[in-house]
């Protein structure tokens, strides 16, 4: 897929041919109405991009750039930018300075023997050619088929749900979590949760479950007097008191010695 | 329709169903073709596809209809093999979930508001849902305040899964208490235990 | 191996490849089977699968090899049909992003500074972030200069997503350099190592 011809992207990019070969499409003229400048600036990716555009547009020889001409054209552009949108021009101003420097170095009298490497334009040309190659490579990447756009990948359904085990929690995890809560909640610094209180809380939950099943229960139905030992009965009683105190249940009694009924609030 | 046209449509359907992340409805599938296509035609093509795949031995994938449409799924017999590809890396619950669970365990029955007050942050409804789905907590009632918020408590499954006989087996937190006294005045332990817990039988 | 054993293994491979969201490497595939399986056997089975699918007329899916392994993908001829299912096509990337990607692809590993130098403008951090989120580039290290800038390189996902087996499958960078010979003595391939690029696997 390597040697296809390189398609054009939108204006103002142009066919990348040099040395006499004509481009196939002429870009629009240099003049840009001021209100369109922002849009126009978006068309360039930076000073190198703009320079390349100017070189191609005016059919300049990139290997023998007429520095005076290019610099003048470039400065015209940058002046437009500077007037309209100063903050955009920073990278471009740097390039202006570089172009002027190259131009002035070329005006200096040349030594009799000039090594080609000493051409002040060499570095600029190298950068331009390299940037142009990157630009073309980028266009090429954009044209390559892409998963999700031009390539549809199989992703049929696999029922893995049954295979997945839920996370395990150890007692240590739970204790760590509880400690964290207590540490953060400063108003609980003096809070106490003892084993006994936990039994009470467990009974509170149990009693609420029982009451959920039956709308109303007789007080004595909440106790298993035959099987539960005294401590458990006490805990159960405390749980009922705590539930009543927290307003989660209500206790009713019609008269003295009549049955006490318990129901959820 | 000509045979090669049918074959082409089946290939399009097959590729669409195999590459779609979601089941495809008949409406979805009719959008695959530029020309109008009858639902009856689509159903016929789907039937044929289903049979084509069933006839292969052994069956690798099945075309099935689910609530939102049709999809290919791996044959159940192969799932044990495919499961080896993604060994369940031990998942972990978030800290938020563990803290919520701890609060429900130690302070039950509690409302979401209670949990939020203790943690100082809003409780993600997902957290509660996850715990309910795991059957570790359930709703035991509503508190009689405006909005009648649900009261959550831990379940027997929670105790079973954590290998506890009762909540009383959870370590007590005397170590956070400056003066070890017991609010409800029962079952004083003989000594102050420090963390990690001392679980007594 | 017996025939029905081979058929079973092919069905497992087929189902695994059709249901996996990512390409499967030979290592992945060998994990599908409880018993040890030779890579040569896997390759043979993959070849057979490839041919099985090619023989169907018309071809709906192709088994292809990309950088990180093997995957099934819809036959190119069917993509225009499948594209009708999702009319909102993914947006094209900006030139800035594509140029940055091209530089990273051809000059990796590179720092942001390198990219700025080559493009002559500052790199928008968003561009880098977008490429990282797409999992097309990642940080492979730091250059040992002041500030220890991150070095970026392309990922296997980048290659997978562009249907490439390796960076060597990218069009050679020289093909983009407009001047076959470099006047002014710059960028001679032998003298100037930076241009043209020479990507090795």
XYZ file of C-alpha atoms in Angstrom:
667
model
C 0.000 0.000 0.000
C 3.007 2.232 -0.222
C 3.287 3.890 -3.579
C -0.096 5.262 -4.427
C -0.282 8.835 -5.600
C -0.842 11.280 -2.856
C -4.319 12.716 -2.870
C -4.909 16.339 -2.107
C -6.586 17.486 1.005
C -8.590 20.678 1.210
C -7.270 24.010 0.072
C -4.910 25.662 0.602
C -2.741 22.584 0.412
C -1.493 21.868 -3.039
C 0.014 19.100 -5.018
C 3.459 18.424 -3.743
C 5.529 18.599 -6.847
C 8.480 20.822 -7.402
C 11.140 21.692 -9.931
C 9.042 22.818 -12.797
C 6.326 20.258 -12.514
C 3.006 21.977 -12.334
C 0.617 21.480 -9.490
C -2.784 20.290 -10.539
C -4.746 22.805 -8.567
C -4.028 26.404 -7.833
C -4.933 27.598 -4.411
C -6.928 30.758 -3.944
C -5.206 34.054 -3.946
C -3.148 35.332 -1.104
C -5.558 38.067 -0.183
C -7.886 37.150 2.633
C -10.746 39.298 3.803
C -9.965 40.304 7.387
C -13.047 38.654 8.824
C -12.041 35.360 7.282
C -8.542 35.491 8.641
C -9.225 33.320 11.643
C -10.672 30.587 9.501
C -7.766 31.020 7.167
C -5.185 30.801 9.909
C -6.744 27.533 11.002
C -5.809 26.200 7.607
C -2.116 26.419 8.512
C -0.506 24.239 11.085
C 2.271 26.716 11.764
C 5.051 28.710 10.115
C 6.546 25.712 8.330
C 3.162 24.895 6.883
C 2.708 28.478 5.724
C 6.191 28.596 4.197
C 5.561 25.377 2.329
C 2.324 26.788 1.043
C 4.040 29.929 -0.215
C 6.831 27.960 -1.852
C 4.408 25.678 -3.624
C 1.993 28.452 -4.483
C 4.608 30.599 -6.132
C 6.386 27.673 -7.655
C 9.603 28.479 -5.883
C 12.428 26.021 -6.014
C 12.648 24.582 -2.550
C 16.283 23.662 -3.129
C 17.164 27.163 -4.235
C 14.786 29.376 -2.372
C 14.807 33.051 -3.379
C 15.012 34.274 0.177
C 14.087 37.893 -0.534
C 10.883 36.946 -2.275
C 9.841 34.280 0.218
C 10.653 36.463 3.198
C 8.614 39.322 1.777
C 5.594 37.131 1.135
C 5.860 35.534 4.513
C 6.100 38.897 6.260
C 2.988 40.100 4.466
C 1.100 37.215 5.920
C 2.454 37.604 9.387
C 1.565 41.278 9.279
C -2.038 40.322 8.568
C -1.973 37.944 11.496
C -0.299 40.385 13.783
C -2.930 43.010 13.092
C -5.825 40.637 13.479
C -4.734 38.188 16.073
C -1.506 38.992 17.792
C -1.396 36.013 20.103
C -1.440 33.617 17.209
C 1.617 35.099 15.646
C 4.306 34.118 18.140
C 5.565 31.016 16.358
C 5.279 32.915 13.108
C 7.306 35.875 14.348
C 10.103 33.558 15.360
C 10.188 32.249 11.821
C 10.263 35.825 10.457
C 13.393 36.475 12.435
C 14.945 33.307 11.108
C 14.113 34.159 7.511
C 15.574 37.641 7.840
C 18.683 36.188 9.387
C 19.115 33.746 6.517
C 18.528 36.507 4.003
C 21.128 38.745 5.566
C 23.667 35.969 5.804
C 23.254 35.392 2.102
C 24.113 39.012 1.429
C 27.476 38.633 3.090
C 30.406 38.302 0.720
C 31.076 34.654 0.068
C 34.450 33.048 0.587
C 35.875 31.682 -2.620
C 35.196 28.090 -1.701
C 31.758 27.507 -0.344
C 30.961 24.183 1.064
C 27.431 23.270 0.237
C 26.758 22.712 3.895
C 27.449 26.359 4.502
C 24.455 27.531 2.540
C 22.489 29.485 5.159
C 19.278 28.022 3.758
C 20.307 24.425 4.345
C 18.723 24.018 7.746
C 15.488 25.684 6.630
C 15.260 23.477 3.577
C 15.907 20.390 5.641
C 13.134 21.341 8.023
C 10.735 22.171 5.224
C 11.318 18.909 3.418
C 10.996 16.967 6.610
C 7.834 18.766 7.612
C 6.374 18.205 4.184
C 7.082 14.496 4.484
C 5.365 14.459 7.875
C 2.382 16.224 6.403
C 2.098 13.658 3.658
C 2.608 10.815 6.096
C -0.196 12.253 8.233
C -2.522 12.394 5.243
C -1.627 8.849 4.452
C -2.330 7.674 7.992
C -5.687 9.399 7.759
C -6.507 7.462 4.619
C -5.563 4.089 6.012
C -8.470 1.842 6.919
C -9.265 2.128 10.583
C -10.988 -0.190 13.009
C -14.427 1.200 13.718
C -14.519 3.174 10.482
C -13.501 0.891 7.658
C -12.787 -2.264 9.585
C -15.517 -4.016 11.563
C -14.165 -6.413 14.117
C -16.069 -9.432 15.387
C -17.407 -8.930 18.886
C -20.173 -11.458 19.281
C -21.720 -12.104 22.642
C -20.177 -14.378 25.215
C -22.147 -15.052 28.355
C -19.414 -14.797 30.921
C -21.670 -13.648 33.726
C -22.073 -17.081 35.195
C -18.333 -17.535 35.252
C -17.612 -14.451 37.248
C -17.320 -14.767 40.946
C -18.332 -11.779 43.011
C -15.560 -10.146 44.979
C -14.725 -11.736 48.276
C -14.801 -9.730 51.452
C -12.948 -10.842 54.515
C -13.702 -9.909 58.071
C -10.509 -7.881 58.029
C -11.756 -5.857 55.043
C -14.929 -5.100 56.911
C -13.115 -4.093 60.071
C -10.738 -1.860 58.137
C -13.697 -0.183 56.501
C -15.437 0.335 59.825
C -12.288 1.773 61.378
C -12.010 4.181 58.490
C -15.556 5.320 59.024
C -14.944 5.836 62.725
C -11.696 7.649 62.134
C -13.327 10.068 59.761
C -16.472 10.628 61.731
C -14.949 12.579 64.558
C -18.204 12.867 66.415
C -18.016 9.167 66.878
C -14.790 9.347 68.801
C -16.599 8.254 71.891
C -18.932 5.916 70.245
C -18.937 2.418 71.529
C -19.987 -0.642 69.738
C -19.684 -3.649 71.940
C -20.428 -7.206 71.234
C -23.542 -6.901 73.351
C -24.806 -3.954 71.404
C -24.263 -5.836 68.204
C -26.465 -8.652 69.453
C -29.112 -6.100 70.238
C -28.787 -4.594 66.789
C -28.980 -8.015 65.195
C -32.172 -8.698 67.129
C -33.540 -5.359 66.068
C -33.167 -6.400 62.435
C -34.678 -9.800 63.139
C -37.678 -8.349 64.916
C -38.271 -5.922 62.082
C -38.171 -8.799 59.604
C -40.690 -10.714 61.719
C -42.972 -7.703 61.890
C -42.707 -7.165 58.160
C -44.195 -10.596 57.588
C -47.063 -10.061 60.013
C -48.621 -6.673 60.359
C -48.926 -6.998 64.125
C -47.525 -9.476 66.601
C -48.169 -10.138 70.201
C -45.278 -9.050 72.347
C -44.685 -12.573 73.644
C -44.495 -13.979 70.125
C -41.188 -12.215 69.733
C -39.622 -14.349 72.441
C -38.770 -18.010 72.283
C -38.961 -18.541 76.005
C -38.501 -22.280 75.780
C -35.305 -22.331 73.758
C -33.594 -19.016 74.390
C -31.571 -18.620 77.487
C -31.937 -15.649 79.771
C -29.193 -13.583 78.105
C -30.833 -13.920 74.729
C -34.242 -13.031 76.102
C -32.746 -9.956 77.699
C -31.098 -8.965 74.420
C -34.387 -9.442 72.607
C -36.180 -7.286 75.147
C -33.517 -4.606 74.816
C -33.891 -4.750 71.056
C -37.626 -4.116 71.358
C -37.002 -1.190 73.698
C -34.387 0.232 71.343
C -36.713 -0.128 68.350
C -39.439 1.636 70.260
C -37.043 4.350 71.357
C -35.935 4.905 67.757
C -39.576 5.076 66.770
C -39.363 2.112 64.439
C -42.073 0.115 66.172
C -44.956 0.952 68.400
C -46.218 -0.995 71.379
C -49.876 -0.903 72.218
C -51.848 -2.267 75.122
C -55.598 -1.826 75.539
C -55.554 -2.016 79.303
C -53.635 -3.382 82.235
C -52.738 -7.064 81.826
C -54.193 -7.243 78.346
C -51.859 -8.442 75.613
C -49.208 -6.045 74.345
C -49.077 -5.750 70.573
C -46.072 -4.806 68.553
C -46.243 -3.345 65.063
C -44.021 -1.540 62.631
C -44.506 2.164 62.427
C -35.118 -13.327 -5.093
C -32.244 -14.984 -6.796
C -30.051 -17.368 -4.943
C -26.941 -15.286 -5.089
C -28.858 -12.276 -3.855
C -30.086 -14.306 -0.881
C -26.560 -15.520 -0.216
C -25.289 -11.937 -0.282
C -27.962 -10.754 2.137
C -27.201 -13.612 4.484
C -23.523 -12.720 4.422
C -24.345 -9.088 5.233
C -26.616 -10.149 8.093
C -24.051 -12.579 9.431
C -21.261 -10.005 9.352
C -23.496 -7.353 10.930
C -24.572 -9.661 13.739
C -21.042 -10.881 14.399
C -19.542 -7.384 14.497
C -22.246 -5.628 16.483
C -21.655 -5.093 20.180
C -25.420 -5.043 20.770
C -28.225 -7.295 19.582
C -29.724 -6.089 16.312
C -33.459 -5.535 15.969
C -35.310 -6.233 12.741
C -35.405 -2.472 12.213
C -31.633 -2.283 12.594
C -31.183 -5.103 10.138
C -33.488 -3.586 7.551
C -31.270 -0.496 7.595
C -28.379 -2.606 6.322
C -29.830 -2.746 2.846
C -30.346 0.158 0.487
C -33.549 -1.299 -0.905
C -36.688 -1.853 1.145
C -36.794 -5.257 2.721
C -39.801 -7.077 4.152
C -39.669 -8.211 7.738
C -40.807 -11.629 6.555
C -37.761 -11.807 4.317
C -35.494 -10.872 7.188
C -37.059 -13.520 9.393
C -36.580 -16.107 6.694
C -32.920 -15.146 6.296
C -32.409 -15.269 10.063
C -33.994 -18.714 10.182
C -31.682 -19.918 7.460
C -28.669 -18.453 9.209
C -29.702 -20.078 12.470
C -29.916 -23.424 10.734
C -26.644 -22.981 8.863
C -24.831 -22.487 12.153
C -26.668 -25.306 13.874
C -25.648 -27.742 11.197
C -21.963 -27.269 11.754
C -20.500 -29.868 14.035
C -19.560 -29.011 16.687
C -21.590 -25.834 17.032
C -19.379 -22.857 17.830
C -21.872 -20.009 17.820
C -25.633 -19.788 17.998
C -27.871 -17.123 16.544
C -30.414 -16.355 19.242
C -33.207 -13.897 19.768
C -33.158 -11.880 22.962
C -35.318 -9.032 24.220
C -33.748 -6.304 22.111
C -33.091 -8.329 18.989
C -30.844 -10.971 17.554
C -27.277 -11.782 18.378
C -24.651 -14.447 17.892
C -23.385 -15.932 21.102
C -20.863 -18.606 21.887
C -22.391 -22.040 22.277
C -22.860 -22.888 25.947
C -20.763 -26.031 25.676
C -17.757 -23.934 24.727
C -18.112 -21.389 27.513
C -15.910 -23.389 29.905
C -13.098 -23.189 27.331
C -13.627 -19.501 26.618
C -13.771 -18.711 30.304
C -10.107 -19.742 30.537
C -9.203 -16.725 28.431
C -10.240 -14.269 31.092
C -9.549 -15.885 34.410
C -11.541 -13.908 36.933
C -8.942 -11.738 38.373
C -9.979 -11.287 41.956
C -12.263 -8.321 41.811
C -12.399 -5.996 44.734
C -15.192 -3.962 46.133
C -14.721 -0.245 46.401
C -13.883 1.351 49.685
C -17.260 3.109 49.563
C -19.045 -0.215 49.365
C -17.059 -1.768 52.191
C -17.637 1.216 54.435
C -21.339 1.177 53.673
C -21.454 -2.505 54.460
C -19.555 -1.978 57.716
C -21.942 0.767 58.777
C -24.957 -1.404 58.025
C -23.380 -4.315 59.884
C -22.507 -2.330 62.992
C -25.359 0.136 63.143
C -28.321 -1.729 61.669
C -31.037 -1.007 60.971
C -29.917 2.174 59.226
C -31.205 4.404 56.459
C -29.205 5.765 53.595
C -29.247 9.081 55.411
C -27.578 7.496 58.443
C -24.861 6.081 56.217
C -24.345 9.412 54.517
C -24.058 11.160 57.840
C -21.421 8.736 59.042
C -19.411 8.738 55.841
C -19.874 12.418 55.166
C -20.597 11.770 51.488
C -23.604 10.816 49.444
C -24.217 7.100 49.041
C -24.220 5.921 45.463
C -27.489 4.024 44.892
C -25.414 1.480 43.005
C -23.589 0.595 46.192
C -26.820 -0.282 47.956
C -28.059 -2.139 44.895
C -24.864 -4.163 44.702
C -25.142 -5.163 48.338
C -28.795 -6.121 47.915
C -27.992 -8.112 44.772
C -25.278 -9.898 46.635
C -27.971 -10.691 49.218
C -25.834 -9.236 51.975
C -28.326 -6.586 53.034
C -32.056 -6.128 52.729
C -34.779 -3.694 53.596
C -36.325 -4.513 56.938
C -38.695 -1.573 57.162
C -39.093 2.152 56.782
C -38.319 4.835 59.276
C -41.374 6.924 60.087
C -39.963 10.240 59.057
C -40.779 12.289 55.968
C -39.923 10.291 52.879
C -40.177 7.026 54.845
C -36.589 6.001 54.068
C -35.803 2.301 53.883
C -34.028 0.715 56.803
C -31.245 -1.645 55.825
C -29.906 -4.586 57.779
C -27.494 -7.398 57.055
C -28.829 -10.817 56.114
C -28.047 -14.377 57.071
C -26.209 -14.763 53.775
C -23.867 -12.003 54.871
C -23.093 -13.881 58.066
C -22.671 -17.137 56.160
C -20.370 -15.587 53.574
C -18.200 -14.031 56.242
C -18.227 -17.205 58.250
C -19.910 -15.622 61.231
C -22.484 -17.273 63.441
C -24.034 -14.022 64.465
C -23.321 -10.323 64.403
C -22.044 -10.707 67.926
C -19.087 -12.501 66.369
C -18.038 -9.239 64.749
C -15.162 -7.767 66.665
C -16.304 -5.172 69.172
C -14.766 -1.774 69.073
C -13.752 -1.104 72.604
C -10.424 0.091 71.304
C -12.137 3.217 70.076
C -13.800 3.745 73.356
C -12.094 5.856 75.911
C -14.002 4.458 78.813
C -15.052 0.929 78.146
C -18.617 1.002 79.192
C -21.452 -0.615 77.428
C -24.395 1.408 76.515
C -26.857 -1.313 76.999
C -25.154 -2.684 80.012
C -25.138 -6.321 79.076
C -22.517 -8.934 78.441
C -19.470 -7.100 79.653
C -16.466 -8.803 78.202
C -13.921 -9.832 80.724
C -11.177 -7.761 79.210
C -10.724 -4.961 76.773
C -9.794 -6.479 73.512
C -7.765 -4.664 70.986
C -7.834 -4.968 67.262
C -7.582 -7.207 65.459
C -10.628 -8.690 66.894
C -11.060 -11.324 69.397
C -13.820 -13.554 68.443
C -15.053 -15.619 71.261
C -17.103 -18.679 70.933
C -5.139 -35.963 16.709
C -8.475 -37.395 15.873
C -10.770 -35.608 13.531
C -13.461 -34.858 16.031
C -10.865 -33.503 18.406
C -9.598 -31.169 15.699
C -13.143 -30.106 14.908
C -13.759 -29.358 18.572
C -10.603 -27.295 18.866
C -11.495 -25.358 15.743
C -14.938 -24.620 17.155
C -13.374 -23.383 20.395
C -10.929 -21.168 18.503
C -13.652 -19.853 16.236
C -15.945 -18.977 19.138
C -13.073 -17.396 21.071
C -12.022 -15.273 18.111
C -15.570 -14.249 17.246
C -16.394 -13.172 20.784
C -13.155 -11.527 21.845
C -13.103 -7.765 21.763
C -9.343 -7.846 21.266
C -7.153 -9.816 18.889
C -5.983 -13.092 20.445
C -2.314 -13.984 20.499
C -1.097 -17.564 20.180
C -0.458 -17.475 23.917
C -4.036 -16.411 24.571
C -5.325 -19.176 22.353
C -3.204 -21.832 23.978
C -4.819 -20.928 27.288
C -8.187 -21.993 25.898
C -7.290 -25.646 26.214
C -6.630 -27.524 29.406
C -3.983 -29.685 27.782
C -0.726 -28.354 26.395
C -0.980 -27.364 22.755
C 1.844 -26.782 20.316
C 2.060 -23.457 18.543
C 2.407 -25.358 15.289
C -0.929 -27.048 15.980
C -2.545 -23.697 16.661
C -1.153 -22.268 13.463
C -2.467 -25.236 11.530
C -5.920 -24.824 13.054
C -5.872 -21.102 12.301
C -4.931 -21.834 8.696
C -7.797 -24.276 8.397
C -10.212 -21.777 9.923
C -9.021 -19.082 7.563
C -9.652 -21.361 4.623
C -13.040 -22.542 5.893
C -14.241 -18.958 6.012
C -12.699 -18.073 2.680
C -14.511 -20.910 0.983
C -17.956 -19.652 1.883
C -19.541 -17.635 -0.857
C -19.870 -14.764 -0.423
C -17.255 -14.267 2.287
C -18.767 -12.590 5.341
C -15.835 -12.537 7.751
C -12.093 -12.960 7.379
C -9.628 -14.247 9.911
C -6.645 -11.892 9.813
C -3.418 -11.461 11.697
C -2.573 -8.044 13.131
C 0.118 -6.810 15.489
C -1.238 -8.264 18.700
C -2.712 -11.443 17.302
C -5.565 -12.826 15.273
C -9.072 -11.519 14.836
C -12.134 -11.933 12.685
C -13.205 -8.872 10.785
C -15.990 -8.248 8.313
C -15.031 -8.700 4.713
C -14.225 -5.306 3.168
C -16.903 -5.668 0.529
C -19.560 -5.782 3.214
C -18.375 -2.745 5.150
C -20.504 -0.323 3.098
C -23.565 -2.281 4.188
C -22.509 -2.456 7.823
C -21.702 1.245 7.848
C -25.414 1.960 7.327
C -26.054 0.665 10.833
C -24.124 3.499 12.456
C -24.697 6.591 10.374
C -22.795 8.792 12.810
C -19.332 7.899 11.678
C -16.430 8.598 13.983
C -15.142 12.108 13.459
C -12.015 12.617 11.427
C -8.964 13.676 13.331
C -7.460 17.132 13.051
C -4.358 17.709 10.977
C -2.480 18.616 14.148
C -3.316 15.252 15.670
C -2.489 13.317 12.532
C 0.841 15.089 12.112
C 1.698 14.415 15.734
C 0.750 10.782 15.265
C 2.827 10.558 12.093
C 5.862 11.959 13.893
C 5.442 9.527 16.777
C 4.900 6.621 14.393
C 7.944 7.360 12.238
C 10.360 8.897 14.703
C 9.553 7.044 17.929
C 10.422 7.331 20.690
C 10.028 11.118 20.674
C 9.411 13.821 23.241
C 6.934 16.617 22.950
C 9.876 18.886 22.266
C 10.882 16.773 19.279
C 7.376 17.031 17.897
C 7.307 20.792 18.374
C 10.659 21.117 16.679
C 9.498 19.117 13.680
C 6.149 20.845 13.328
C 7.429 24.315 14.197
C 4.535 24.935 16.600
C 3.626 24.134 20.181
C 1.877 20.827 20.761
C -1.544 21.108 22.315
C -1.538 18.803 25.369
C -5.031 17.723 24.342
C -3.624 16.182 21.209
C -1.313 13.942 23.208
C -4.087 13.114 25.654
C -6.444 12.164 22.848
C -3.869 9.835 21.352
C -3.182 8.246 24.724
C -6.886 7.803 25.430
C -7.329 6.166 22.081
C -4.521 3.860 23.213
C -2.574 4.651 20.082
C 0.479 6.028 21.887
C 1.951 5.629 25.313
C 4.891 6.788 27.379
C 7.788 4.388 27.043
C 10.297 6.266 29.177
C 11.918 9.598 29.868
C 14.768 11.227 28.053
C 17.640 11.825 30.414
C 17.839 15.558 29.935
C 16.740 18.325 32.290
C 13.030 18.027 32.943
C 13.119 14.337 31.993
C 10.542 14.723 29.224
C 8.340 11.724 28.431
C 9.170 9.665 25.396
C 6.159 8.641 23.333
C 5.809 5.613 21.087
C 2.938 3.981 19.241
C 1.184 0.959 20.739
C 0.089 -2.386 19.411
C -3.468 -1.090 19.438
C -2.405 1.562 16.936
C -1.112 -1.156 14.638
C -4.179 -3.325 15.240
C -6.526 -0.454 14.503
C -4.758 0.296 11.255
C -4.693 -3.355 10.284
C -0.906 -3.549 10.462
C 1.253 -6.384 11.714
C 4.238 -4.202 12.509
C 5.586 -0.687 12.025
C 7.443 -2.011 9.006
C 4.055 -2.294 7.285
C 3.688 1.486 7.348
C 4.522 3.132 4.039
C 8.223 4.020 4.188
C 8.924 7.559 5.253
C 11.195 8.093 2.229
C 8.162 7.781 0.012
C 6.926 11.043 1.462
C 10.141 12.971 0.974
C 9.653 14.985 -2.161
C 13.236 15.219 -3.283
C 14.926 11.936 -4.029
C 18.276 13.652 -3.833
C 19.115 16.305 -1.414
C 20.893 19.265 -2.709
C 22.667 21.631 -0.399
C 24.196 18.624 1.247
C 21.471 18.240 3.782
C 19.711 15.149 4.784
C 21.871 12.755 2.910
C 20.690 9.372 4.036
C 24.161 8.263 5.012
C 25.362 11.492 6.551
C 22.219 12.683 8.226
C 20.694 9.882 10.169
C 17.478 11.691 10.867
C 16.194 11.653 7.309
C 14.856 9.620 5.748
C 13.513 7.441 8.433
C 14.414 3.891 8.716
C 11.981 1.871 10.670
C 13.046 -1.426 11.918
C 11.076 -4.050 13.638
